[in-house]
Coordinates of C-alpha atoms in Angstrom, one line a residue:
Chain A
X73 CA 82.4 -38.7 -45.0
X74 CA 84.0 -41.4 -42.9
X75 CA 80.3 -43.5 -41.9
X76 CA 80.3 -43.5 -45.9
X77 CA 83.8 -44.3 -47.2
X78 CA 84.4 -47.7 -44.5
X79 CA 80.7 -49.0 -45.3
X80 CA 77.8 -49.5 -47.8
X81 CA 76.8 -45.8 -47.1
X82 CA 75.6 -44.5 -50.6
X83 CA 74.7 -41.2 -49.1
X84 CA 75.9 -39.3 -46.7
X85 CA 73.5 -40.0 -43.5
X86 CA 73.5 -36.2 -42.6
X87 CA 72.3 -35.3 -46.1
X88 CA 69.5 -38.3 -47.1
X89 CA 68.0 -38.6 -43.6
X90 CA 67.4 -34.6 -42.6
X91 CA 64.1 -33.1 -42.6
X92 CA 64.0 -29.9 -45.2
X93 CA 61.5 -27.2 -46.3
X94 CA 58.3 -29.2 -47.3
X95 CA 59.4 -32.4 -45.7
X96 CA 56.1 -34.9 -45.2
X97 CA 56.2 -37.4 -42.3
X98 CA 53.4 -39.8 -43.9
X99 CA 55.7 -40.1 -46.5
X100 CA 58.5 -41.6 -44.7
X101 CA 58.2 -45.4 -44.7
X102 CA 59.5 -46.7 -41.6
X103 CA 60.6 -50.2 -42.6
X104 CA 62.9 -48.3 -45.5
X105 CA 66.7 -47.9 -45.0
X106 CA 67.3 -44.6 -46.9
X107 CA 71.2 -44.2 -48.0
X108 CA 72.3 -47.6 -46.9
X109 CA 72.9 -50.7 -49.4
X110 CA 74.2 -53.5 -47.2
X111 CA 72.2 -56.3 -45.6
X112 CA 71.7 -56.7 -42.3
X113 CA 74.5 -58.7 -41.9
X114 CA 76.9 -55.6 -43.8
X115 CA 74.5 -53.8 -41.4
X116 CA 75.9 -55.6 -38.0
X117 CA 79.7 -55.6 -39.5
X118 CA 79.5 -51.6 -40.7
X119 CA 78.6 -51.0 -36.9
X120 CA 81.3 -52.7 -35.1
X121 CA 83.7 -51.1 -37.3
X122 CA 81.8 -47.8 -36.6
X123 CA 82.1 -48.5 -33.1
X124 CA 86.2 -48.2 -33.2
X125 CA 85.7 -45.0 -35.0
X126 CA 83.4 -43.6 -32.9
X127 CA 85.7 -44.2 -30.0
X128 CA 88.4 -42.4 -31.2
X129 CA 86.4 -39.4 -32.5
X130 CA 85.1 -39.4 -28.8
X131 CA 88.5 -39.9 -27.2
X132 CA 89.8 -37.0 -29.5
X133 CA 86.7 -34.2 -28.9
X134 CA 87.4 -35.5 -24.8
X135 CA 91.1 -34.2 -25.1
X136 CA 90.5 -31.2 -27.2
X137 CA 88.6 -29.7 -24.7
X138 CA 90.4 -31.3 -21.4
X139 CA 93.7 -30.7 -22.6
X140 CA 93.1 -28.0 -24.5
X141 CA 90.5 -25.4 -25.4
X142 CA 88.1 -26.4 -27.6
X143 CA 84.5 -25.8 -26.8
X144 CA 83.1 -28.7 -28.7
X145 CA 80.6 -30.6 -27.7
X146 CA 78.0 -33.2 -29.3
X147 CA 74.1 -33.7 -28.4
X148 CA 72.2 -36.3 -29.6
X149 CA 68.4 -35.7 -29.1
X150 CA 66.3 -39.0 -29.2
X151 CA 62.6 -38.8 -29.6
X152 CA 60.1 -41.5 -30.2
X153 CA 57.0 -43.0 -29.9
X154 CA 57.3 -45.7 -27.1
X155 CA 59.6 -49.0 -27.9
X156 CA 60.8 -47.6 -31.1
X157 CA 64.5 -48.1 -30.1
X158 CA 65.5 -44.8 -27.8
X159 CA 67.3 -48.0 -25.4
X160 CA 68.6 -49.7 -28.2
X161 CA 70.5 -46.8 -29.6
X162 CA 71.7 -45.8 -26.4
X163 CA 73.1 -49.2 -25.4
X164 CA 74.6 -50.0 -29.2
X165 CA 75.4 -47.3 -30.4
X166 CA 76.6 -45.1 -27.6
X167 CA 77.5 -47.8 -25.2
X168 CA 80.7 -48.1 -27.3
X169 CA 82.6 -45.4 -26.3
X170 CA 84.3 -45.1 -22.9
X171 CA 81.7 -43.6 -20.2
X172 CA 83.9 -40.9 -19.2
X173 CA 83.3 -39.4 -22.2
X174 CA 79.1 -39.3 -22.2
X175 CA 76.7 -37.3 -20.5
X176 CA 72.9 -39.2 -21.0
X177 CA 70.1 -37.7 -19.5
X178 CA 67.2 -39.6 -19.3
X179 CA 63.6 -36.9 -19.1
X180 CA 60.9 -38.5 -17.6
X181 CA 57.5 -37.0 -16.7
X182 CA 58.8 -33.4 -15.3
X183 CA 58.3 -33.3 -10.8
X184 CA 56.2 -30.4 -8.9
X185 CA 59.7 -28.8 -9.0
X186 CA 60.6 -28.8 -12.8
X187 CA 56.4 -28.1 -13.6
X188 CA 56.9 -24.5 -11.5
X189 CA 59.9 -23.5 -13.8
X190 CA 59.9 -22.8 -17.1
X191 CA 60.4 -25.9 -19.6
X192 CA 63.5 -25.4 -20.6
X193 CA 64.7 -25.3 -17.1
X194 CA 65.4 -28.7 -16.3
X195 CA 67.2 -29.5 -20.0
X196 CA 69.7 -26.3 -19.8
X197 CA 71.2 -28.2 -16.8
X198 CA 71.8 -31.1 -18.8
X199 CA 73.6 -29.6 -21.5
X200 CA 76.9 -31.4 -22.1
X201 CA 80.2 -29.6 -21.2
X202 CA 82.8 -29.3 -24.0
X203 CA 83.9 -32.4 -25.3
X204 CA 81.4 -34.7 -24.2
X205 CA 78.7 -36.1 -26.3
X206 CA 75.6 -35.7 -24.4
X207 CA 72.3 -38.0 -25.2
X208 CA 69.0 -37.0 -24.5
X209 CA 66.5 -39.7 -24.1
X210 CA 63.4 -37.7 -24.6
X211 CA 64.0 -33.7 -24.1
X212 CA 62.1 -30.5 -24.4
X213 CA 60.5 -32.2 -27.5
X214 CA 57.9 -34.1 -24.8
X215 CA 57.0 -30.4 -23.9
X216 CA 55.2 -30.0 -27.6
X217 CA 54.4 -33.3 -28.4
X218 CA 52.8 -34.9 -25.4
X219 CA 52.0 -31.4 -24.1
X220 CA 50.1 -30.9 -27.1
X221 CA 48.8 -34.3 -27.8
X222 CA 47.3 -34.8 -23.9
X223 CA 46.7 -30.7 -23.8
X224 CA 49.4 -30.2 -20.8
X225 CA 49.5 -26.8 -21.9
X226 CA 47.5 -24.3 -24.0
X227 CA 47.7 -23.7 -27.6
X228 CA 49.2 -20.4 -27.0
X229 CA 52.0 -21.7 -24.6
X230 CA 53.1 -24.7 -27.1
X231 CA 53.0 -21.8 -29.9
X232 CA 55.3 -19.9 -28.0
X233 CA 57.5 -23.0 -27.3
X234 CA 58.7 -23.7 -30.4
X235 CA 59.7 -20.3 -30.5
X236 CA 61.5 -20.8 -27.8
X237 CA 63.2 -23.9 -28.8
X238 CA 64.5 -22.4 -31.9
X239 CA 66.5 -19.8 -29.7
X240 CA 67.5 -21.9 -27.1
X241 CA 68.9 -24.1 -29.8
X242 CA 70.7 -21.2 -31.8
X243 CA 72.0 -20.5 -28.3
X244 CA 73.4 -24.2 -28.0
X245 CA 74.9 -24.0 -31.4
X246 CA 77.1 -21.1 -30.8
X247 CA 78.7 -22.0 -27.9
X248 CA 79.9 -24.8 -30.0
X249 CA 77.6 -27.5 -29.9
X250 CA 76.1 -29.6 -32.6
X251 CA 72.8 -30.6 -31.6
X252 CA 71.9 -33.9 -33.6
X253 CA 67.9 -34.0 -33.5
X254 CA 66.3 -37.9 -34.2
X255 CA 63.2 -38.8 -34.6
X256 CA 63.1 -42.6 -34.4
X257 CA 60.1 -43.2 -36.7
X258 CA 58.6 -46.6 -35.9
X259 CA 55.2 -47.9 -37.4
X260 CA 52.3 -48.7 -35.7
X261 CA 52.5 -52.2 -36.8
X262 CA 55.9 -52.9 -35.6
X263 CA 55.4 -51.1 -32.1
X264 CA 51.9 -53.1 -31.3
X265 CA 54.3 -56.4 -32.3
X266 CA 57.2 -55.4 -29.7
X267 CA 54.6 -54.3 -27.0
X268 CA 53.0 -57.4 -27.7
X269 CA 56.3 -59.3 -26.7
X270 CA 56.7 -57.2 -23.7
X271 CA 53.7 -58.4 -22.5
X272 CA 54.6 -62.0 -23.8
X273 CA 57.7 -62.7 -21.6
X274 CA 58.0 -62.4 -17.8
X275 CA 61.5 -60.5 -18.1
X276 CA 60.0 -57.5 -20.2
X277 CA 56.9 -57.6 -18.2
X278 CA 58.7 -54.4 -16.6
X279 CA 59.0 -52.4 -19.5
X280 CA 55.6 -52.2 -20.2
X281 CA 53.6 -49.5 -18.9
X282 CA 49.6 -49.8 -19.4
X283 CA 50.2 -45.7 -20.2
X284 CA 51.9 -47.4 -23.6
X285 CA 48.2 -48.5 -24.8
X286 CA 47.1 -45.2 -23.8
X287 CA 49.6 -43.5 -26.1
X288 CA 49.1 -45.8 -28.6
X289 CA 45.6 -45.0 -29.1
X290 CA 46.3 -41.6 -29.8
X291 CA 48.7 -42.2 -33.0
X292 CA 47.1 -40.1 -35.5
X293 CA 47.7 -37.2 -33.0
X294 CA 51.2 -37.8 -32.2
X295 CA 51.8 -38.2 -36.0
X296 CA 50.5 -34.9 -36.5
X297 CA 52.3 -32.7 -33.0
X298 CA 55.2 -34.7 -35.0
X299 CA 55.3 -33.3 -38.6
X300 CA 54.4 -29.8 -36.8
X301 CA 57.9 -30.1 -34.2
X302 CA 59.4 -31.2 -37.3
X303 CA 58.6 -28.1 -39.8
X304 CA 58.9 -25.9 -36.9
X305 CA 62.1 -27.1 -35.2
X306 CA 64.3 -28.1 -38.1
X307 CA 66.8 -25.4 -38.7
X308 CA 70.1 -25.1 -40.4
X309 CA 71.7 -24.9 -37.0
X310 CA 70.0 -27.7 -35.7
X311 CA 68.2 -29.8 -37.9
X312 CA 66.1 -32.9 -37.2
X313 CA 66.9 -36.1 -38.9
X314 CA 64.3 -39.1 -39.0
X315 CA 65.0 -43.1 -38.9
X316 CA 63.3 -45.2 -40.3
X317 CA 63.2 -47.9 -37.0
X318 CA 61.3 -51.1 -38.2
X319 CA 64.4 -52.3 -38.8
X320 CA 66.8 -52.0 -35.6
X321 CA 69.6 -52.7 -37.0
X322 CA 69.2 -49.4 -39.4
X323 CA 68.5 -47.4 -36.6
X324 CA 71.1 -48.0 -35.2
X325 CA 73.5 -47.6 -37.7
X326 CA 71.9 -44.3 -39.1
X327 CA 72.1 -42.9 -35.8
X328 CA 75.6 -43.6 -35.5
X329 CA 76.7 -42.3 -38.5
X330 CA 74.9 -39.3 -38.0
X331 CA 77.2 -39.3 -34.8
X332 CA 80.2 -39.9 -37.0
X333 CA 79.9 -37.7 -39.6
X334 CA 79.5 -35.0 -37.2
X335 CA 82.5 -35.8 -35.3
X336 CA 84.4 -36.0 -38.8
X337 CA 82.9 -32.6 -39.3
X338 CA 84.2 -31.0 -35.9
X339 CA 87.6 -33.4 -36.8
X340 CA 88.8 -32.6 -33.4
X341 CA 92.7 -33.1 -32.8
X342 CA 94.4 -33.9 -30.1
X343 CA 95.6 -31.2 -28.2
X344 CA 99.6 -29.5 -28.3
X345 CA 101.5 -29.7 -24.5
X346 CA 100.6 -26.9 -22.2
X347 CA 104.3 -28.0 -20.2
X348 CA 107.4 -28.6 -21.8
X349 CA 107.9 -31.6 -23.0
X350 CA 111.5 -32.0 -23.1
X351 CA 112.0 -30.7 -19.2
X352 CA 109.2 -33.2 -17.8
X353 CA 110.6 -36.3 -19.3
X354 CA 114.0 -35.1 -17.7
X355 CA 112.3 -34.2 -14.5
X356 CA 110.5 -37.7 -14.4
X357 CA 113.7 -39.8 -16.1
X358 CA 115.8 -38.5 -12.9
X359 CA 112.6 -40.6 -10.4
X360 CA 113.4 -43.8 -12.7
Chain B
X34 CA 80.2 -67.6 -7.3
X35 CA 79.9 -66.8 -11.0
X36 CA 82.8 -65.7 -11.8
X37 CA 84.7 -67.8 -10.3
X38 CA 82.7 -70.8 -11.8
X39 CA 83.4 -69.8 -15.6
X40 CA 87.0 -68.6 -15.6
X41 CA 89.7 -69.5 -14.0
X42 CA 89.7 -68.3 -10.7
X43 CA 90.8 -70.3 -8.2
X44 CA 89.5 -68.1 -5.2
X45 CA 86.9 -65.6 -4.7
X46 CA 88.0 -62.3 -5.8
X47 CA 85.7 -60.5 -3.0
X48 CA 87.8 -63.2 -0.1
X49 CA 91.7 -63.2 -1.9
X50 CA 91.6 -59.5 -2.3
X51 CA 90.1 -58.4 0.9
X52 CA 91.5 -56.0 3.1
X53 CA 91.3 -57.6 6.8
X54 CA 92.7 -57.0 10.1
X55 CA 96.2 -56.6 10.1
X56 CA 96.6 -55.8 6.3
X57 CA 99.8 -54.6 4.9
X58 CA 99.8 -52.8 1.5
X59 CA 103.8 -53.1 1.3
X60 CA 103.3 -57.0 1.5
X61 CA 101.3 -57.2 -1.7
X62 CA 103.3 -57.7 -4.8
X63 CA 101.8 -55.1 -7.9
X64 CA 102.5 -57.4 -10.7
X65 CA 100.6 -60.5 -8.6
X66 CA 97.3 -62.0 -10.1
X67 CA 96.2 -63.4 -6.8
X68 CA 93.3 -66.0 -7.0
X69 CA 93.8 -66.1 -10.6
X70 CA 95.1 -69.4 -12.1
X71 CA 95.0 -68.4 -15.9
X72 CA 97.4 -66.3 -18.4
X73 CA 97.0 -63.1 -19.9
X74 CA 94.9 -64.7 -23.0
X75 CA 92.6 -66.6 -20.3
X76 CA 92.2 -63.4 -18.8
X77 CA 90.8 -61.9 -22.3
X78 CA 88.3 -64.9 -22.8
X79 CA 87.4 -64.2 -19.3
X80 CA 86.6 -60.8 -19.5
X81 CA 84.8 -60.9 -22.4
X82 CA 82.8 -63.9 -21.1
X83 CA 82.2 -61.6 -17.8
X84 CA 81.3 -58.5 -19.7
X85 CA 77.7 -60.7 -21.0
X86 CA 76.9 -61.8 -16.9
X87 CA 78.0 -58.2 -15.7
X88 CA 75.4 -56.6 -18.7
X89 CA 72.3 -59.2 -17.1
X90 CA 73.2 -58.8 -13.5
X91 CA 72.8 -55.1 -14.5
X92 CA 69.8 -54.9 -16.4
X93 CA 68.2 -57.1 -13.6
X94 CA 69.4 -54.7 -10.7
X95 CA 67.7 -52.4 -12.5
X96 CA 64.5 -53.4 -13.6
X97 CA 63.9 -55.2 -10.0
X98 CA 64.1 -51.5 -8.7
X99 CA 62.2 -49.7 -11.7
X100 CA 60.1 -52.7 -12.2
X101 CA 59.6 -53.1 -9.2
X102 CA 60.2 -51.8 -5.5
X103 CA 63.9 -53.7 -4.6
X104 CA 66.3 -50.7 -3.3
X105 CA 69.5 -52.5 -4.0
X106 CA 72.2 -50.7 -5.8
X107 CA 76.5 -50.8 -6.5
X108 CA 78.6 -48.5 -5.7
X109 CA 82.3 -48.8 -7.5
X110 CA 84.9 -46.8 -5.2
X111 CA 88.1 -46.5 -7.6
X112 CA 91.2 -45.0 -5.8
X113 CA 94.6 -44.7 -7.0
X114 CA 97.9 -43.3 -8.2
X115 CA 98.4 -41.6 -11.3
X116 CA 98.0 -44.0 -14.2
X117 CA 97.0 -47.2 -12.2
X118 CA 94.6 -48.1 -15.0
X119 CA 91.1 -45.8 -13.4
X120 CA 90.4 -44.6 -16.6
X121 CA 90.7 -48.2 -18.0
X122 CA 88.2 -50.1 -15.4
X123 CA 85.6 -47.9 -16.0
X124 CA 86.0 -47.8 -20.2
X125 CA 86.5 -52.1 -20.1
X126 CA 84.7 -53.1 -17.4
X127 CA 82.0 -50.7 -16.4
X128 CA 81.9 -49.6 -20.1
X129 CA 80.3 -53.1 -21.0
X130 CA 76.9 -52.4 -19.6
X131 CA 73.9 -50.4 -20.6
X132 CA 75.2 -46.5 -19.9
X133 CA 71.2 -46.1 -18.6
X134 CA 72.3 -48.0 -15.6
X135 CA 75.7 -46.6 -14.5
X136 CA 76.0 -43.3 -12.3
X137 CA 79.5 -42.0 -13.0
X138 CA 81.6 -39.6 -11.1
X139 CA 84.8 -38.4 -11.3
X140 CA 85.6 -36.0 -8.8
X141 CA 88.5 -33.6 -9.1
X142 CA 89.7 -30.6 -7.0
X143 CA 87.1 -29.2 -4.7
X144 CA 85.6 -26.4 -6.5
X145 CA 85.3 -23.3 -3.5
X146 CA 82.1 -24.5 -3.2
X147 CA 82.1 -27.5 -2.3
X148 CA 85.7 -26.9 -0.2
X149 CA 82.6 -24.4 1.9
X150 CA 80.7 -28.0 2.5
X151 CA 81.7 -30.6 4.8
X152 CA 84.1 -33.4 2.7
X153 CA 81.0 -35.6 2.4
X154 CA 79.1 -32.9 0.8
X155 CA 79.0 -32.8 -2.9
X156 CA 80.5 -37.0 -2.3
X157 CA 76.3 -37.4 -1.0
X158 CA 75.0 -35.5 -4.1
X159 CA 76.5 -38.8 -6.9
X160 CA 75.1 -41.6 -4.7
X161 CA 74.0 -44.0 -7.4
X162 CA 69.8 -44.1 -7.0
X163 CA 68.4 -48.1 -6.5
X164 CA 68.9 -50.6 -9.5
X165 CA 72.2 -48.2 -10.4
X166 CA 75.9 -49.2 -10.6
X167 CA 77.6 -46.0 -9.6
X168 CA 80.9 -45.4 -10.1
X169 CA 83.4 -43.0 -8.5
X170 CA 86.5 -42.2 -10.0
X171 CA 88.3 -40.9 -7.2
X172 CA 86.2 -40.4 -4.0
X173 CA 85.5 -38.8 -0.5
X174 CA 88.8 -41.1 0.0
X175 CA 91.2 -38.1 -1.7
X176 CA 90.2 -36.0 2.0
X177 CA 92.3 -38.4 3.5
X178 CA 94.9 -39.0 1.0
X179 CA 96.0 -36.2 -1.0
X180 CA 94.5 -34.4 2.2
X181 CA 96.8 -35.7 4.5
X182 CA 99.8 -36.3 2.1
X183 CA 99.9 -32.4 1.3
X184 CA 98.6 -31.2 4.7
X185 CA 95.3 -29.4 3.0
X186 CA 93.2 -30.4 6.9
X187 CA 95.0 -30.5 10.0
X188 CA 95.8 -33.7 11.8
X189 CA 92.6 -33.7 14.1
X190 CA 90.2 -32.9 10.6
X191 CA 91.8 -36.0 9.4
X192 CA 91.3 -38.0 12.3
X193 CA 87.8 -37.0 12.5
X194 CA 86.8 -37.9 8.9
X195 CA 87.7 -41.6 9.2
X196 CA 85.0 -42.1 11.7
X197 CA 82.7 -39.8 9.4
X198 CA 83.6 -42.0 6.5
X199 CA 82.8 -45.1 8.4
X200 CA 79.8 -43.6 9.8
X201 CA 78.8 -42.7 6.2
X202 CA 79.0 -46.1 4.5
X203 CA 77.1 -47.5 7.3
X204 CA 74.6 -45.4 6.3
X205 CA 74.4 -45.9 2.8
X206 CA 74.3 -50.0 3.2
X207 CA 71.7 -49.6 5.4
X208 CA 69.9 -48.0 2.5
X209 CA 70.8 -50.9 -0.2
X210 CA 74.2 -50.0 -0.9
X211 CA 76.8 -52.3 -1.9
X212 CA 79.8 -50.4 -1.4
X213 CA 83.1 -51.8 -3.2
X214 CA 85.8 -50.0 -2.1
X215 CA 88.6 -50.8 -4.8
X216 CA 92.7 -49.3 -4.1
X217 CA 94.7 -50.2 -7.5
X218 CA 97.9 -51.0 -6.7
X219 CA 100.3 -50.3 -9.4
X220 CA 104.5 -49.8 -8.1
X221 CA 106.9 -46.7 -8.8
X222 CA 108.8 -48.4 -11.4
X223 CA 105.3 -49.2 -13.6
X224 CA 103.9 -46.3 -13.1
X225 CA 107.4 -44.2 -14.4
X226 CA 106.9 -46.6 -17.3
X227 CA 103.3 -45.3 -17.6
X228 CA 104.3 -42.0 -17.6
X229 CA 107.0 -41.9 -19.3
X230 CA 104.8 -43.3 -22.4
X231 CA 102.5 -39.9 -22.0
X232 CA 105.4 -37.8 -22.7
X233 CA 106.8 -39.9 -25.7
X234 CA 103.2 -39.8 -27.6
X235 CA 101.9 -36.5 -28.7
X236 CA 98.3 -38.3 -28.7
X237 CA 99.1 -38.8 -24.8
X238 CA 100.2 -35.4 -23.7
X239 CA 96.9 -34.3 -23.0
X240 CA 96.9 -36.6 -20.3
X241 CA 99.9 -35.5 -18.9
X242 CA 100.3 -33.0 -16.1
X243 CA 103.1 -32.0 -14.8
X244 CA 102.0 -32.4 -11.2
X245 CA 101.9 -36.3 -12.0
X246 CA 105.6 -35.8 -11.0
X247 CA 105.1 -34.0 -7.7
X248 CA 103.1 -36.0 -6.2
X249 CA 105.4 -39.4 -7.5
X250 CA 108.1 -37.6 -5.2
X251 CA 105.6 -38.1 -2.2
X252 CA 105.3 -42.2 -2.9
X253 CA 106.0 -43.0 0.5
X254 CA 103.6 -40.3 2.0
X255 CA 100.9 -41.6 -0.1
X256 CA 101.6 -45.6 0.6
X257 CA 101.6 -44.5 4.3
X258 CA 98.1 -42.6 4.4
X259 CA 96.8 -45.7 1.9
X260 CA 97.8 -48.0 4.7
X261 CA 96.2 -45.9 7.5
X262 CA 92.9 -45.3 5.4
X263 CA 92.6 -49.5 4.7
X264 CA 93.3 -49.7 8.3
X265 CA 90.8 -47.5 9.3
X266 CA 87.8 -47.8 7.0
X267 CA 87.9 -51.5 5.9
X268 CA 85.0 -52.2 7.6
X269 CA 82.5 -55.3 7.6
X270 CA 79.6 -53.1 5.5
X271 CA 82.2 -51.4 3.2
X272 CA 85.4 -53.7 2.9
X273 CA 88.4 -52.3 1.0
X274 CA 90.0 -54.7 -1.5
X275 CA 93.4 -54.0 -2.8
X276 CA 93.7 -54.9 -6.2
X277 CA 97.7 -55.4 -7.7
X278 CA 97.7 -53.2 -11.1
X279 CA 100.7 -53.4 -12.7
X280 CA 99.5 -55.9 -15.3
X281 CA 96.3 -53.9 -16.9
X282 CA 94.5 -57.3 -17.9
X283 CA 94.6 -58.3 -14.0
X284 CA 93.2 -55.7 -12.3
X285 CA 90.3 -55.5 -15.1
X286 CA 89.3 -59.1 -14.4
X287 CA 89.4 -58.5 -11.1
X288 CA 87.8 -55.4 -10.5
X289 CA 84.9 -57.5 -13.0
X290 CA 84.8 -60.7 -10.5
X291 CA 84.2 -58.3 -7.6
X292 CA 81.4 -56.2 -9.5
X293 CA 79.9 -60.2 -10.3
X294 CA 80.4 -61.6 -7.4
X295 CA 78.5 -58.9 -5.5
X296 CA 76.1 -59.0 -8.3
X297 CA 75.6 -62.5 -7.9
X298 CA 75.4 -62.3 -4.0
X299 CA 72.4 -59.6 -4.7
X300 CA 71.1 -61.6 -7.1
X301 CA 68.5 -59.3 -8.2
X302 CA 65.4 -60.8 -9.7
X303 CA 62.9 -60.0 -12.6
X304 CA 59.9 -57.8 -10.9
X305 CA 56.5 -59.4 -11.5
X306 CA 53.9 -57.5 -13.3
X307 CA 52.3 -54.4 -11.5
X308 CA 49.4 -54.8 -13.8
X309 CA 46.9 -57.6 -14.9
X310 CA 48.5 -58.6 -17.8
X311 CA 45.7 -60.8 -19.5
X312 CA 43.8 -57.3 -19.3
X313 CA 46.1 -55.5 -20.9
X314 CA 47.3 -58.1 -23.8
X315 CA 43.6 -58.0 -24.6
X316 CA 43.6 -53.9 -24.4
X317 CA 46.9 -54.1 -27.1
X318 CA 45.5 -57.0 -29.0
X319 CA 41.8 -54.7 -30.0
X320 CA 44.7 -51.8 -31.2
X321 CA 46.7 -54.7 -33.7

């Protein structure tokens, strides 16, 4: 895999980081950097050089599908308890490739509107076209972990949801996208240290949200609607991955080669002319 | 202005470029770098140097307005023949910012839909929200170009829509809108060079269409409707600038100092805390 043969990758990301049958949350260790042994400093160089590969896989799965007909597509799913990184990853990781080429969507709390519909109604219209690599900061995910953790909705309602997720998913999938699940897994420690400096320094004062204590408090929950999304929701056709995020500069380079070894998996090319070549360049020589 | 202060400009981008009164778009020289004292590898430092000041001025705009209750927001109009360099501004110079704060939109043929609306109709939908930088990649502007170029509204439609336009922008300023109106200016013989270069690379074909050609028959047609349209909806609120294209590194360092300088003139400020923040250090510190 590409992330792994330019880098200090000693497993493939896909492989070491993806939650399996019997997979154990509590026995994740956030501050760990599973499959990677670099530094932080081989850390910072593996993702520049990631970045330029990342660029061109995204330039490539763009043209497949705009110049030709590939139905390729990429989503990245971010979940995570507050200040683990969601930004971060977004702004390092996927702010490297051109903009024409991403679709982010950022889920807030749902409005009056989205609450009549069903859940899924406001995600399905955020699904990225072919060739685009769509990011989901936050997603349907919320709908069983906060809507269980604060009761938002009945047990047998976020029962039926992950049912529902698992199709919708499948769906996904087979019209050619590869959904790429994270959970950003962040310690308690290290999130009440980086709230802590939010609150420290005037120009992150707006960041913080009191709701963040709130949340905070209810950990032990969350860890447990968690492990449950995570056993229920982890399929072969979409599987969730977690990431360690202590350490931000893991997280972000797990998460992007995650990205890249799915784009090396879809190894989109560029696509043949639909005109002929030969007659154009005459046809534009005789303007010169 | 900032931009002007670390690099070497020797004017203001948002006064050298402007499009005034008695403008002429046949008097500007494509491969000029007007207001712009340095070479080719000053204008790489530059950029690079800009692309820092451009990612703060951003993530200011939009914390004052998520933060906090400012309403001020960018709006990037990029018009332009085939291969000016489009695609370019908005993957080097817009692509240097957080993607959570950038609003992009390309708009292509009217879909029968929206050819059902009014011109300004799906053009209202993409309005970047307050603390964005939107970005449109082509515009309500093509109504009038392409529009009048291959006759697709009669004469009085056309006539009518300046005023709307005008009309329009007025109205989004008055909401918090800084509207940068950009026209690249690239000439015939560097944009046959451009194109050319599509046909010779296979990895280029994709973006290669053979009505590229067509319309470079219609050059005149086009420079004449781009003359009326500066004419017509340069306007104090939403001033056109036209920026010469032919040399890439120019019209990126440009298109950046206007994006700064507007920035700057904005100057959007860190939000003070909605909440008491003693309080809630306290409420955070009892959870550590």
């Amino acid at each position: 895999m590409t992330a792994k043969s330019q880098a200090k990758w000693t497993e493939d990301a896909l492989q070491v980081l993806r939650v399996d049958r019997g997979f154990r949350l509590d026995r994740v260790s956030p501050d760990a950097t599973p499959g990677y042994g670099g530094t932080k400093a081989d850390g910072a160089r593996d993702l520049a050089a990631g970045l330029a590969q990342l660029a061109e896989y995204q330039e490539r799965l763009y043209a497949a599908s705009h110049g030709g007909t590939a139905k390729d597509a990429v989503l990245l799913v971010l979940q995570a308890m507050d200040s683990a990184g969601k930004g971060g990853i977004v702004r390092h990781v996927v702010g490297g490739v051109d903009p024409q080429g991403v679709a982010l969507a950022a889920f807030k709390s749902p409005t009056e509107e989205e609450l009549a519909h069903d859940f899924l109604w406001r995600v399905q219209k955020r699904i990225p076209a072919p060739g685009m690599i769509g990011v989901f900061d936050r997603s349907h995910y919320e709908d069983v972990l906060i809507g269980r953790v604060r009761k938002l909705a009945d047990a047998e309602e976020i029962e039926r949801r992950y049912g529902a997720i698992v199709d919708f998913e499948r769906r996904l999938t087979e019209a050619g996208i590869r959904i790429v699940k994270v959970m950003l897994h962040i310690s308690p420690e290290e999130q009440g240290k980086r709230l802590l400096e939010r609150l420290e320094r005037p120009d992150k004062h707006w960041k913080f949200n009191p709701g963040d204590v709130d949340e905070r408090l209810r950990w032990p929950a969350y860890m447990e609607a968690y492990q449950t999304v995570l056993q229920r929701t982890s399929t072969d056709e979409a599987p969730w991955f977690v990431v360690p995020a202590d350490r931000k500069w893991y997280a972000r380079l797990a998460v992007q080669a995650l990205l890249l070894e799915t784009l090396e998996d879809i190894d989109p090319q560029w696509p043949a002319a639909t005109f002929d070549v030969e007659a154009e360049t005459a046809r534009l020589r005789a303007t010169l």
